Short mmCIF file of N, CA, C and O in Angstrom, two decimals:
data_model
loop_
_atom_site.label_atom_id
_atom_site.label_comp_id
_atom_site.label_asym_id
_atom_site.label_seq_id
_atom_site.Cartn_x
_atom_site.Cartn_y
_atom_site.Cartn_z
N MET A 1 -3.95 16.51 -11.78
CA MET A 1 -2.61 16.63 -11.26
C MET A 1 -2.48 15.81 -9.98
O MET A 1 -3.45 15.49 -9.34
N ALA A 2 -1.26 15.53 -9.62
CA ALA A 2 -0.99 14.64 -8.50
C ALA A 2 -0.81 15.37 -7.17
O ALA A 2 -0.42 16.53 -7.14
N LYS A 3 -1.07 14.63 -6.10
CA LYS A 3 -0.75 15.07 -4.75
C LYS A 3 0.56 14.36 -4.41
O LYS A 3 0.63 13.13 -4.42
N ILE A 4 1.61 15.14 -4.11
CA ILE A 4 2.95 14.59 -3.93
C ILE A 4 3.50 14.97 -2.56
O ILE A 4 3.53 16.14 -2.19
N GLY A 5 3.98 13.97 -1.84
CA GLY A 5 4.70 14.19 -0.60
C GLY A 5 6.18 14.00 -0.87
O GLY A 5 6.58 12.98 -1.41
N VAL A 6 6.98 15.00 -0.51
CA VAL A 6 8.43 14.92 -0.71
C VAL A 6 9.06 14.68 0.66
O VAL A 6 8.97 15.52 1.55
N PHE A 7 9.69 13.52 0.81
CA PHE A 7 10.26 13.11 2.09
C PHE A 7 11.78 13.21 2.00
O PHE A 7 12.40 12.60 1.13
N VAL A 8 12.36 13.99 2.92
CA VAL A 8 13.76 14.40 2.81
C VAL A 8 14.62 13.80 3.91
O VAL A 8 14.28 13.87 5.09
N GLY A 9 15.77 13.26 3.49
CA GLY A 9 16.81 12.84 4.42
C GLY A 9 18.03 13.70 4.15
O GLY A 9 18.61 13.63 3.06
N THR A 10 18.41 14.54 5.10
CA THR A 10 19.49 15.48 4.84
C THR A 10 20.39 15.64 6.06
O THR A 10 19.94 15.50 7.19
N VAL A 11 21.66 15.92 5.80
CA VAL A 11 22.63 16.18 6.86
C VAL A 11 23.07 17.64 6.78
O VAL A 11 22.96 18.39 7.73
N TYR A 12 23.55 18.04 5.61
CA TYR A 12 24.10 19.39 5.43
C TYR A 12 23.18 20.33 4.65
O TYR A 12 23.54 21.46 4.39
N GLY A 13 22.01 19.85 4.25
CA GLY A 13 21.05 20.71 3.58
C GLY A 13 20.96 20.56 2.08
O GLY A 13 20.07 21.13 1.46
N ASN A 14 21.86 19.81 1.45
CA ASN A 14 21.80 19.65 0.00
C ASN A 14 20.54 18.93 -0.45
O ASN A 14 19.90 19.33 -1.42
N ALA A 15 20.17 17.86 0.25
CA ALA A 15 18.96 17.14 -0.13
C ALA A 15 17.73 18.02 0.07
O ALA A 15 16.79 17.98 -0.74
N LEU A 16 17.72 18.83 1.11
CA LEU A 16 16.59 19.74 1.32
C LEU A 16 16.52 20.77 0.20
O LEU A 16 15.43 21.09 -0.28
N ALA A 17 17.65 21.28 -0.25
CA ALA A 17 17.66 22.23 -1.37
C ALA A 17 17.08 21.57 -2.63
O ALA A 17 16.32 22.20 -3.37
N VAL A 18 17.41 20.31 -2.87
CA VAL A 18 16.86 19.59 -4.02
C VAL A 18 15.35 19.42 -3.85
O VAL A 18 14.58 19.62 -4.79
N ALA A 19 14.93 19.08 -2.64
CA ALA A 19 13.50 18.89 -2.38
C ALA A 19 12.72 20.19 -2.58
O ALA A 19 11.62 20.18 -3.15
N GLU A 20 13.28 21.29 -2.13
CA GLU A 20 12.60 22.58 -2.31
C GLU A 20 12.54 22.97 -3.79
O GLU A 20 11.55 23.54 -4.25
N GLN A 21 13.59 22.65 -4.53
CA GLN A 21 13.59 22.89 -5.98
C GLN A 21 12.51 22.02 -6.63
O GLN A 21 11.77 22.49 -7.50
N ALA A 22 12.41 20.77 -6.19
CA ALA A 22 11.38 19.87 -6.72
C ALA A 22 9.99 20.43 -6.44
O ALA A 22 9.12 20.41 -7.32
N GLN A 23 9.80 20.93 -5.23
CA GLN A 23 8.50 21.50 -4.89
C GLN A 23 8.13 22.64 -5.84
O GLN A 23 7.02 22.69 -6.35
N GLN A 24 9.07 23.54 -6.09
CA GLN A 24 8.80 24.67 -6.98
C GLN A 24 8.44 24.19 -8.39
O GLN A 24 7.46 24.65 -8.98
N ILE A 25 9.23 23.29 -8.93
CA ILE A 25 9.01 22.80 -10.30
C ILE A 25 7.67 22.07 -10.39
O ILE A 25 6.88 22.30 -11.31
N LEU A 26 7.42 21.18 -9.45
CA LEU A 26 6.20 20.37 -9.50
C LEU A 26 4.95 21.22 -9.28
O LEU A 26 3.92 20.98 -9.92
N GLU A 27 5.04 22.23 -8.43
CA GLU A 27 3.89 23.12 -8.25
C GLU A 27 3.63 23.94 -9.52
O GLU A 27 2.47 24.19 -9.87
N LEU A 28 4.69 24.36 -10.20
CA LEU A 28 4.50 25.06 -11.47
C LEU A 28 3.81 24.17 -12.51
O LEU A 28 3.09 24.67 -13.38
N GLN A 29 4.01 22.87 -12.39
CA GLN A 29 3.34 21.92 -13.29
C GLN A 29 1.89 21.66 -12.87
O GLN A 29 1.17 20.95 -13.56
N GLY A 30 1.49 22.22 -11.74
CA GLY A 30 0.11 22.07 -11.28
C GLY A 30 -0.11 21.02 -10.21
O GLY A 30 -1.24 20.77 -9.80
N HIS A 31 0.95 20.39 -9.74
CA HIS A 31 0.82 19.38 -8.69
C HIS A 31 0.69 20.04 -7.33
O HIS A 31 1.16 21.16 -7.12
N GLU A 32 0.09 19.32 -6.40
CA GLU A 32 0.00 19.75 -5.01
C GLU A 32 1.16 19.08 -4.26
O GLU A 32 1.25 17.85 -4.23
N VAL A 33 2.05 19.87 -3.68
CA VAL A 33 3.30 19.33 -3.12
C VAL A 33 3.52 19.81 -1.69
O VAL A 33 3.35 20.99 -1.39
N GLU A 34 3.94 18.88 -0.83
CA GLU A 34 4.35 19.23 0.53
C GLU A 34 5.67 18.54 0.82
O GLU A 34 5.86 17.37 0.49
N VAL A 35 6.60 19.27 1.46
CA VAL A 35 7.92 18.75 1.81
C VAL A 35 7.94 18.40 3.30
O VAL A 35 7.48 19.19 4.13
N PHE A 36 8.48 17.22 3.62
CA PHE A 36 8.58 16.75 5.00
C PHE A 36 10.05 16.48 5.33
O PHE A 36 10.65 15.57 4.76
N GLU A 37 10.60 17.28 6.26
CA GLU A 37 12.01 17.12 6.62
C GLU A 37 12.19 16.17 7.81
O GLU A 37 13.21 15.49 7.92
N ASP A 38 11.23 16.13 8.70
CA ASP A 38 11.27 15.20 9.84
C ASP A 38 9.96 14.43 9.83
O ASP A 38 9.10 14.60 10.71
N ALA A 39 9.81 13.58 8.85
CA ALA A 39 8.53 12.93 8.58
C ALA A 39 8.17 11.85 9.58
O ALA A 39 9.02 11.16 10.12
N THR A 40 6.86 11.70 9.75
CA THR A 40 6.31 10.63 10.58
C THR A 40 5.65 9.59 9.67
O THR A 40 5.36 9.85 8.50
N LEU A 41 5.40 8.43 10.24
CA LEU A 41 4.71 7.38 9.50
C LEU A 41 3.32 7.85 9.08
O LEU A 41 2.86 7.55 7.97
N GLU A 42 2.66 8.61 9.94
CA GLU A 42 1.31 9.10 9.63
C GLU A 42 1.35 10.02 8.40
O GLU A 42 0.45 9.97 7.55
N GLN A 43 2.37 10.87 8.31
CA GLN A 43 2.50 11.75 7.14
C GLN A 43 2.72 10.91 5.88
O GLN A 43 2.14 11.20 4.83
N TRP A 44 3.54 9.89 5.97
CA TRP A 44 3.78 9.00 4.84
C TRP A 44 2.48 8.33 4.41
O TRP A 44 2.14 8.27 3.23
N GLN A 45 1.74 7.82 5.39
CA GLN A 45 0.51 7.09 5.09
C GLN A 45 -0.53 7.96 4.41
O GLN A 45 -1.37 7.46 3.66
N ALA A 46 -0.47 9.26 4.62
CA ALA A 46 -1.42 10.17 3.96
C ALA A 46 -1.23 10.18 2.44
O ALA A 46 -2.11 10.63 1.71
N TYR A 47 -0.09 9.67 1.95
CA TYR A 47 0.21 9.67 0.52
C TYR A 47 0.19 8.28 -0.11
O TYR A 47 0.58 8.12 -1.26
N LEU A 48 -0.31 7.29 0.61
CA LEU A 48 -0.27 5.92 0.08
C LEU A 48 -1.09 5.74 -1.19
O LEU A 48 -0.80 4.86 -1.99
N GLN A 49 -2.09 6.57 -1.38
CA GLN A 49 -2.90 6.50 -2.61
C GLN A 49 -2.44 7.54 -3.63
O GLN A 49 -3.04 7.68 -4.69
N ASP A 50 -1.38 8.26 -3.30
CA ASP A 50 -0.91 9.35 -4.15
C ASP A 50 0.52 9.07 -4.62
O ASP A 50 0.81 7.97 -5.07
N VAL A 51 1.39 10.07 -4.52
CA VAL A 51 2.76 9.94 -5.01
C VAL A 51 3.73 10.45 -3.97
O VAL A 51 3.48 11.47 -3.32
N ILE A 52 4.86 9.74 -3.83
CA ILE A 52 5.90 10.14 -2.90
C ILE A 52 7.21 10.31 -3.67
O ILE A 52 7.52 9.50 -4.55
N LEU A 53 7.94 11.35 -3.33
CA LEU A 53 9.30 11.55 -3.84
C LEU A 53 10.22 11.54 -2.63
O LEU A 53 10.06 12.33 -1.72
N VAL A 54 11.16 10.60 -2.62
CA VAL A 54 12.16 10.52 -1.56
C VAL A 54 13.42 11.20 -2.07
O VAL A 54 13.94 10.85 -3.13
N VAL A 55 13.89 12.19 -1.33
CA VAL A 55 15.14 12.89 -1.66
C VAL A 55 16.05 12.73 -0.45
O VAL A 55 15.78 13.30 0.60
N THR A 56 17.10 11.94 -0.62
CA THR A 56 17.95 11.70 0.55
C THR A 56 19.42 11.64 0.20
O THR A 56 19.82 11.16 -0.86
N SER A 57 20.20 12.16 1.12
CA SER A 57 21.65 12.04 1.01
C SER A 57 22.06 10.72 1.67
O SER A 57 21.22 9.95 2.14
N THR A 58 23.35 10.48 1.68
CA THR A 58 23.90 9.26 2.27
C THR A 58 24.95 9.69 3.29
O THR A 58 25.69 10.64 3.07
N THR A 59 25.00 8.97 4.40
CA THR A 59 25.97 9.29 5.43
C THR A 59 26.66 8.02 5.91
O THR A 59 26.18 6.92 5.64
N GLY A 60 27.76 8.17 6.56
CA GLY A 60 28.46 7.01 7.11
C GLY A 60 28.83 5.99 6.05
O GLY A 60 29.36 6.33 5.00
N GLN A 61 28.49 4.75 6.32
CA GLN A 61 28.78 3.65 5.39
C GLN A 61 27.55 3.31 4.56
O GLN A 61 27.09 2.16 4.54
N GLY A 62 27.02 4.31 3.87
CA GLY A 62 25.84 4.09 3.04
C GLY A 62 24.54 4.19 3.80
O GLY A 62 23.52 3.68 3.36
N ASP A 63 24.57 4.85 4.95
CA ASP A 63 23.41 4.94 5.82
C ASP A 63 22.51 6.13 5.45
O ASP A 63 22.93 7.07 4.78
N LEU A 64 21.29 6.05 5.96
CA LEU A 64 20.35 7.16 5.82
C LEU A 64 20.66 8.22 6.87
O LEU A 64 21.09 7.90 7.98
N PRO A 65 20.41 9.50 6.56
CA PRO A 65 20.57 10.56 7.56
C PRO A 65 19.65 10.34 8.76
O PRO A 65 18.58 9.72 8.65
N ASP A 66 20.06 10.86 9.91
CA ASP A 66 19.31 10.68 11.15
C ASP A 66 17.86 11.16 11.06
O ASP A 66 16.98 10.59 11.72
N ASN A 67 17.60 12.19 10.26
CA ASN A 67 16.24 12.74 10.24
C ASN A 67 15.25 11.86 9.46
O ASN A 67 14.05 12.02 9.63
N ILE A 68 15.71 10.93 8.64
CA ILE A 68 14.79 10.07 7.90
C ILE A 68 14.88 8.61 8.33
O ILE A 68 14.02 7.80 8.01
N GLN A 69 15.90 8.25 9.10
CA GLN A 69 16.07 6.87 9.56
C GLN A 69 14.87 6.34 10.35
O GLN A 69 14.43 5.22 10.12
N PRO A 70 14.28 7.14 11.28
CA PRO A 70 13.11 6.62 12.01
C PRO A 70 11.94 6.28 11.08
O PRO A 70 11.25 5.28 11.31
N LEU A 71 11.73 7.08 10.05
CA LEU A 71 10.65 6.79 9.10
C LEU A 71 10.94 5.48 8.37
O LEU A 71 10.05 4.63 8.23
N TYR A 72 12.16 5.31 7.91
CA TYR A 72 12.55 4.07 7.22
C TYR A 72 12.30 2.86 8.13
O TYR A 72 11.75 1.85 7.68
N THR A 73 12.67 2.97 9.38
CA THR A 73 12.48 1.86 10.33
C THR A 73 11.00 1.54 10.51
O THR A 73 10.59 0.38 10.51
N GLU A 74 10.19 2.59 10.62
CA GLU A 74 8.74 2.37 10.76
C GLU A 74 8.14 1.76 9.51
O GLU A 74 7.26 0.90 9.60
N LEU A 75 8.59 2.19 8.34
CA LEU A 75 8.10 1.59 7.10
C LEU A 75 8.43 0.10 7.07
O LEU A 75 7.62 -0.71 6.63
N THR A 76 9.62 -0.23 7.54
CA THR A 76 10.06 -1.62 7.56
C THR A 76 9.28 -2.44 8.58
O THR A 76 8.79 -3.53 8.29
N ASP A 77 9.13 -1.89 9.79
CA ASP A 77 8.56 -2.65 10.90
C ASP A 77 7.04 -2.62 10.97
O ASP A 77 6.42 -3.57 11.45
N LYS A 78 6.43 -1.52 10.53
CA LYS A 78 4.99 -1.34 10.77
C LYS A 78 4.12 -1.31 9.52
O LYS A 78 2.93 -1.59 9.60
N LEU A 79 4.68 -0.92 8.37
CA LEU A 79 3.79 -0.70 7.23
C LEU A 79 3.74 -1.89 6.28
O LEU A 79 2.68 -2.39 5.97
N GLY A 80 4.86 -2.33 5.81
CA GLY A 80 4.86 -3.49 4.92
C GLY A 80 4.38 -3.17 3.52
O GLY A 80 4.83 -2.21 2.90
N TYR A 81 3.45 -3.96 3.01
CA TYR A 81 3.01 -3.93 1.63
C TYR A 81 2.37 -2.59 1.25
O TYR A 81 1.46 -2.13 1.94
N GLN A 82 2.85 -1.97 0.16
CA GLN A 82 2.34 -0.67 -0.30
C GLN A 82 2.06 -0.71 -1.81
O GLN A 82 2.62 0.07 -2.57
N PRO A 83 1.17 -1.57 -2.27
CA PRO A 83 0.98 -1.75 -3.71
C PRO A 83 0.36 -0.56 -4.44
O PRO A 83 0.50 -0.45 -5.66
N ASP A 84 -0.31 0.32 -3.73
CA ASP A 84 -0.96 1.47 -4.38
C ASP A 84 -0.07 2.70 -4.45
O ASP A 84 -0.44 3.71 -5.04
N LEU A 85 1.12 2.61 -3.85
CA LEU A 85 2.01 3.76 -3.81
C LEU A 85 2.84 3.88 -5.09
O LEU A 85 3.43 2.91 -5.55
N SER A 86 2.88 5.08 -5.64
CA SER A 86 3.79 5.43 -6.73
C SER A 86 4.84 6.36 -6.15
O SER A 86 4.51 7.23 -5.34
N TYR A 87 6.10 6.18 -6.59
CA TYR A 87 7.15 6.97 -5.97
C TYR A 87 8.31 7.21 -6.92
O TYR A 87 8.44 6.56 -7.96
N GLY A 88 9.17 8.14 -6.52
CA GLY A 88 10.44 8.40 -7.19
C GLY A 88 11.50 8.61 -6.13
O GLY A 88 11.18 8.87 -4.97
N VAL A 89 12.77 8.47 -6.53
CA VAL A 89 13.87 8.64 -5.59
C VAL A 89 14.97 9.49 -6.23
O VAL A 89 15.38 9.23 -7.36
N ILE A 90 15.42 10.48 -5.47
CA ILE A 90 16.62 11.24 -5.82
C ILE A 90 17.62 10.95 -4.71
O ILE A 90 17.35 11.22 -3.53
N ALA A 91 18.76 10.37 -5.09
CA ALA A 91 19.78 9.96 -4.12
C ALA A 91 21.03 10.80 -4.30
O ALA A 91 21.55 10.93 -5.40
N LEU A 92 21.50 11.36 -3.19
CA LEU A 92 22.74 12.14 -3.21
C LEU A 92 23.84 11.35 -2.52
O LEU A 92 23.59 10.67 -1.53
N GLY A 93 25.04 11.42 -3.09
CA GLY A 93 26.15 10.69 -2.50
C GLY A 93 27.48 11.17 -3.04
O GLY A 93 27.55 12.16 -3.77
N ASP A 94 28.51 10.44 -2.72
CA ASP A 94 29.88 10.76 -3.09
C ASP A 94 30.51 9.49 -3.68
O ASP A 94 30.66 8.49 -2.96
N SER A 95 30.84 9.54 -4.95
CA SER A 95 31.31 8.34 -5.64
C SER A 95 32.69 7.87 -5.19
O SER A 95 33.15 6.81 -5.62
N SER A 96 33.35 8.61 -4.31
CA SER A 96 34.63 8.13 -3.79
C SER A 96 34.41 7.08 -2.70
O SER A 96 35.36 6.46 -2.25
N TYR A 97 33.16 6.86 -2.31
CA TYR A 97 32.82 5.84 -1.32
C TYR A 97 32.22 4.62 -2.01
O TYR A 97 31.50 4.76 -3.01
N ASP A 98 32.48 3.45 -1.46
CA ASP A 98 31.90 2.21 -2.01
C ASP A 98 30.38 2.20 -1.91
O ASP A 98 29.72 1.52 -2.68
N THR A 99 29.85 2.95 -0.98
CA THR A 99 28.41 2.97 -0.73
C THR A 99 27.75 4.18 -1.40
O THR A 99 26.82 4.77 -0.85
N PHE A 100 28.21 4.53 -2.59
CA PHE A 100 27.71 5.69 -3.33
C PHE A 100 26.18 5.67 -3.40
O PHE A 100 25.58 4.71 -3.85
N CYS A 101 25.58 6.74 -2.93
CA CYS A 101 24.13 6.93 -2.94
C CYS A 101 23.39 5.81 -2.19
O CYS A 101 22.25 5.48 -2.50
N GLY A 102 24.06 5.23 -1.22
CA GLY A 102 23.49 4.11 -0.48
C GLY A 102 22.18 4.42 0.21
O GLY A 102 21.30 3.57 0.29
N GLY A 103 22.03 5.64 0.73
CA GLY A 103 20.78 6.00 1.41
C GLY A 103 19.58 5.91 0.49
O GLY A 103 18.59 5.25 0.79
N GLY A 104 19.68 6.54 -0.66
CA GLY A 104 18.58 6.52 -1.62
C GLY A 104 18.33 5.14 -2.19
O GLY A 104 17.19 4.71 -2.37
N CYS A 105 19.40 4.41 -2.48
CA CYS A 105 19.26 3.05 -3.02
C CYS A 105 18.62 2.12 -2.00
O CYS A 105 17.79 1.27 -2.35
N THR A 106 18.94 2.30 -0.72
CA THR A 106 18.34 1.50 0.34
C THR A 106 16.84 1.77 0.42
O THR A 106 16.03 0.84 0.54
N PHE A 107 16.45 3.03 0.32
CA PHE A 107 15.03 3.39 0.36
C PHE A 107 14.32 2.78 -0.85
O PHE A 107 13.22 2.23 -0.74
N ASP A 108 14.93 2.88 -2.02
CA ASP A 108 14.34 2.33 -3.23
C ASP A 108 14.13 0.81 -3.10
O ASP A 108 13.07 0.29 -3.45
N GLU A 109 15.13 0.12 -2.60
CA GLU A 109 15.02 -1.33 -2.43
C GLU A 109 13.87 -1.69 -1.50
O GLU A 109 13.11 -2.64 -1.77
N LEU A 110 13.72 -0.96 -0.40
CA LEU A 110 12.63 -1.23 0.52
C LEU A 110 11.29 -1.06 -0.17
O LEU A 110 10.40 -1.92 -0.06
N LEU A 111 11.11 0.04 -0.88
CA LEU A 111 9.82 0.31 -1.53
C LEU A 111 9.53 -0.72 -2.62
O LEU A 111 8.38 -1.13 -2.80
N GLN A 112 10.56 -1.16 -3.33
CA GLN A 112 10.37 -2.22 -4.33
C GLN A 112 9.90 -3.51 -3.65
O GLN A 112 8.97 -4.16 -4.12
N GLU A 113 10.55 -3.86 -2.54
CA GLU A 113 10.17 -5.06 -1.78
C GLU A 113 8.74 -4.98 -1.28
O GLU A 113 8.05 -6.00 -1.17
N GLN A 114 8.28 -3.77 -0.98
CA GLN A 114 6.94 -3.58 -0.44
C GLN A 114 5.88 -3.41 -1.53
O GLN A 114 4.73 -3.11 -1.24
N GLY A 115 6.27 -3.61 -2.78
CA GLY A 115 5.29 -3.61 -3.87
C GLY A 115 4.93 -2.26 -4.45
O GLY A 115 4.02 -2.16 -5.27
N ALA A 116 5.61 -1.20 -4.03
CA ALA A 116 5.33 0.14 -4.57
C ALA A 116 5.84 0.23 -6.00
O ALA A 116 6.71 -0.53 -6.41
N LYS A 117 5.27 1.15 -6.76
CA LYS A 117 5.62 1.32 -8.17
C LYS A 117 6.50 2.56 -8.36
O LYS A 117 6.04 3.68 -8.13
N ARG A 118 7.75 2.32 -8.76
CA ARG A 118 8.65 3.44 -8.99
C ARG A 118 8.35 4.05 -10.36
O ARG A 118 8.20 3.35 -11.35
N ILE A 119 8.32 5.37 -10.37
CA ILE A 119 8.15 6.13 -11.61
C ILE A 119 9.53 6.62 -12.03
O ILE A 119 10.17 7.37 -11.31
N GLY A 120 9.99 6.18 -13.17
CA GLY A 120 11.30 6.59 -13.67
C GLY A 120 12.44 5.90 -12.95
O GLY A 120 12.24 5.06 -12.08
N ASP A 121 13.65 6.25 -13.33
CA ASP A 121 14.85 5.70 -12.70
C ASP A 121 15.20 6.53 -11.47
O ASP A 121 14.80 7.69 -11.35
N VAL A 122 15.97 5.94 -10.59
CA VAL A 122 16.51 6.69 -9.45
C VAL A 122 17.54 7.67 -10.00
O VAL A 122 18.40 7.30 -10.80
N LEU A 123 17.43 8.94 -9.58
CA LEU A 123 18.43 9.93 -9.97
C LEU A 123 19.56 9.89 -8.95
O LEU A 123 19.34 10.09 -7.76
N LEU A 124 20.77 9.60 -9.43
CA LEU A 124 21.96 9.57 -8.58
C LEU A 124 22.74 10.86 -8.80
O LEU A 124 23.09 11.19 -9.93
N ILE A 125 23.01 11.58 -7.72
CA ILE A 125 23.74 12.85 -7.80
C ILE A 125 25.05 12.69 -7.05
O ILE A 125 25.06 12.40 -5.85
N ASP A 126 26.15 12.88 -7.77
CA ASP A 126 27.49 12.69 -7.22
C ASP A 126 28.08 14.02 -6.77
O ASP A 126 28.31 14.92 -7.59
N ALA A 127 28.36 14.14 -5.47
CA ALA A 127 28.90 15.38 -4.90
C ALA A 127 30.26 15.74 -5.49
O ALA A 127 30.62 16.92 -5.51
N ILE A 128 30.99 14.77 -5.99
CA ILE A 128 32.30 15.06 -6.59
C ILE A 128 32.16 15.79 -7.92
O ILE A 128 32.95 16.67 -8.24
N GLU A 129 31.12 15.46 -8.67
CA GLU A 129 30.93 16.04 -10.01
C GLU A 129 29.94 17.19 -10.04
O GLU A 129 29.93 17.97 -10.99
N VAL A 130 29.08 17.30 -9.03
CA VAL A 130 27.97 18.25 -9.06
C VAL A 130 28.07 19.22 -7.89
O VAL A 130 27.92 18.82 -6.73
N ALA A 131 28.32 20.49 -8.19
CA ALA A 131 28.45 21.51 -7.14
C ALA A 131 27.09 21.99 -6.63
O ALA A 131 26.94 22.34 -5.46
N GLU A 132 26.09 22.03 -7.53
CA GLU A 132 24.76 22.51 -7.16
C GLU A 132 23.73 21.44 -7.51
O GLU A 132 23.14 21.46 -8.59
N PRO A 133 23.49 20.51 -6.58
CA PRO A 133 22.59 19.39 -6.88
C PRO A 133 21.18 19.81 -7.24
O PRO A 133 20.53 19.15 -8.06
N GLU A 134 20.71 20.92 -6.67
CA GLU A 134 19.34 21.36 -6.98
C GLU A 134 19.22 21.78 -8.44
O GLU A 134 18.17 21.60 -9.06
N LEU A 135 20.28 22.34 -9.02
CA LEU A 135 20.25 22.69 -10.44
C LEU A 135 20.41 21.46 -11.32
O LEU A 135 19.75 21.31 -12.35
N PHE A 136 21.28 20.55 -10.90
CA PHE A 136 21.50 19.30 -11.63
C PHE A 136 20.21 18.49 -11.75
O PHE A 136 19.95 17.85 -12.77
N ALA A 137 19.39 18.52 -10.71
CA ALA A 137 18.18 17.70 -10.66
C ALA A 137 17.01 18.27 -11.45
O ALA A 137 16.02 17.58 -11.68
N GLN A 138 17.09 19.52 -11.90
CA GLN A 138 15.94 20.19 -12.53
C GLN A 138 15.32 19.39 -13.67
O GLN A 138 14.10 19.20 -13.70
N ASN A 139 16.12 18.97 -14.63
CA ASN A 139 15.55 18.27 -15.79
C ASN A 139 14.87 16.97 -15.39
O ASN A 139 13.78 16.65 -15.88
N TRP A 140 15.51 16.22 -14.50
CA TRP A 140 14.91 14.97 -14.03
C TRP A 140 13.57 15.24 -13.36
O TRP A 140 12.58 14.55 -13.62
N ILE A 141 13.53 16.26 -12.50
CA ILE A 141 12.29 16.59 -11.79
C ILE A 141 11.19 16.99 -12.78
O ILE A 141 10.05 16.55 -12.65
N GLU A 142 11.54 17.81 -13.75
CA GLU A 142 10.54 18.22 -14.76
C GLU A 142 9.98 17.01 -15.50
O GLU A 142 8.77 16.88 -15.68
N GLU A 143 10.86 16.11 -15.93
CA GLU A 143 10.40 14.91 -16.65
C GLU A 143 9.59 14.01 -15.75
O GLU A 143 8.56 13.47 -16.16
N TRP A 144 10.03 13.85 -14.51
CA TRP A 144 9.31 13.01 -13.56
C TRP A 144 7.91 13.56 -13.32
O TRP A 144 6.94 12.82 -13.36
N GLY A 145 7.83 14.86 -13.08
CA GLY A 145 6.54 15.48 -12.84
C GLY A 145 5.60 15.38 -14.03
O GLY A 145 4.39 15.18 -13.87
N THR A 146 6.14 15.46 -15.23
CA THR A 146 5.34 15.35 -16.45
C THR A 146 4.81 13.93 -16.61
O THR A 146 3.72 13.73 -17.16
N SER A 147 5.55 12.94 -16.14
CA SER A 147 5.15 11.54 -16.33
C SER A 147 4.07 11.10 -15.34
O SER A 147 3.54 9.99 -15.47
N LEU A 148 3.73 11.92 -14.37
CA LEU A 148 2.73 11.53 -13.37
C LEU A 148 1.32 11.57 -13.95
O LEU A 148 1.01 12.31 -14.83
#
């Protein structure tokens, strides 16, 4: 089974609720899971040989939430190439904005540029259509966890 770090970018708590749901599902599958709400580069680096799940909402004009922006900046400025990393992304957003799920898509683009291997497609969760994102994400999380 995999060792998984779940890195959360949240403003109002929806992304954290999805991350906690992911932790429960993935642990039931036998994975070792830890959730990081205010993650450091050192915590990220502990999973470079393992698996990372990024769960982030979008704020402003497609921006990352304040609690995950410093990590993103450090990944960009200090880490660079991550060819051994496997990851997944769950992006929350509002389709009434042009920058729908911009936070998660931005994170995915960075990891792709840095050579990391994405497992599965990015899950896009639309706040207009989905009242309970943690329930909406269940099937994706189960399939993602099984594919590890």
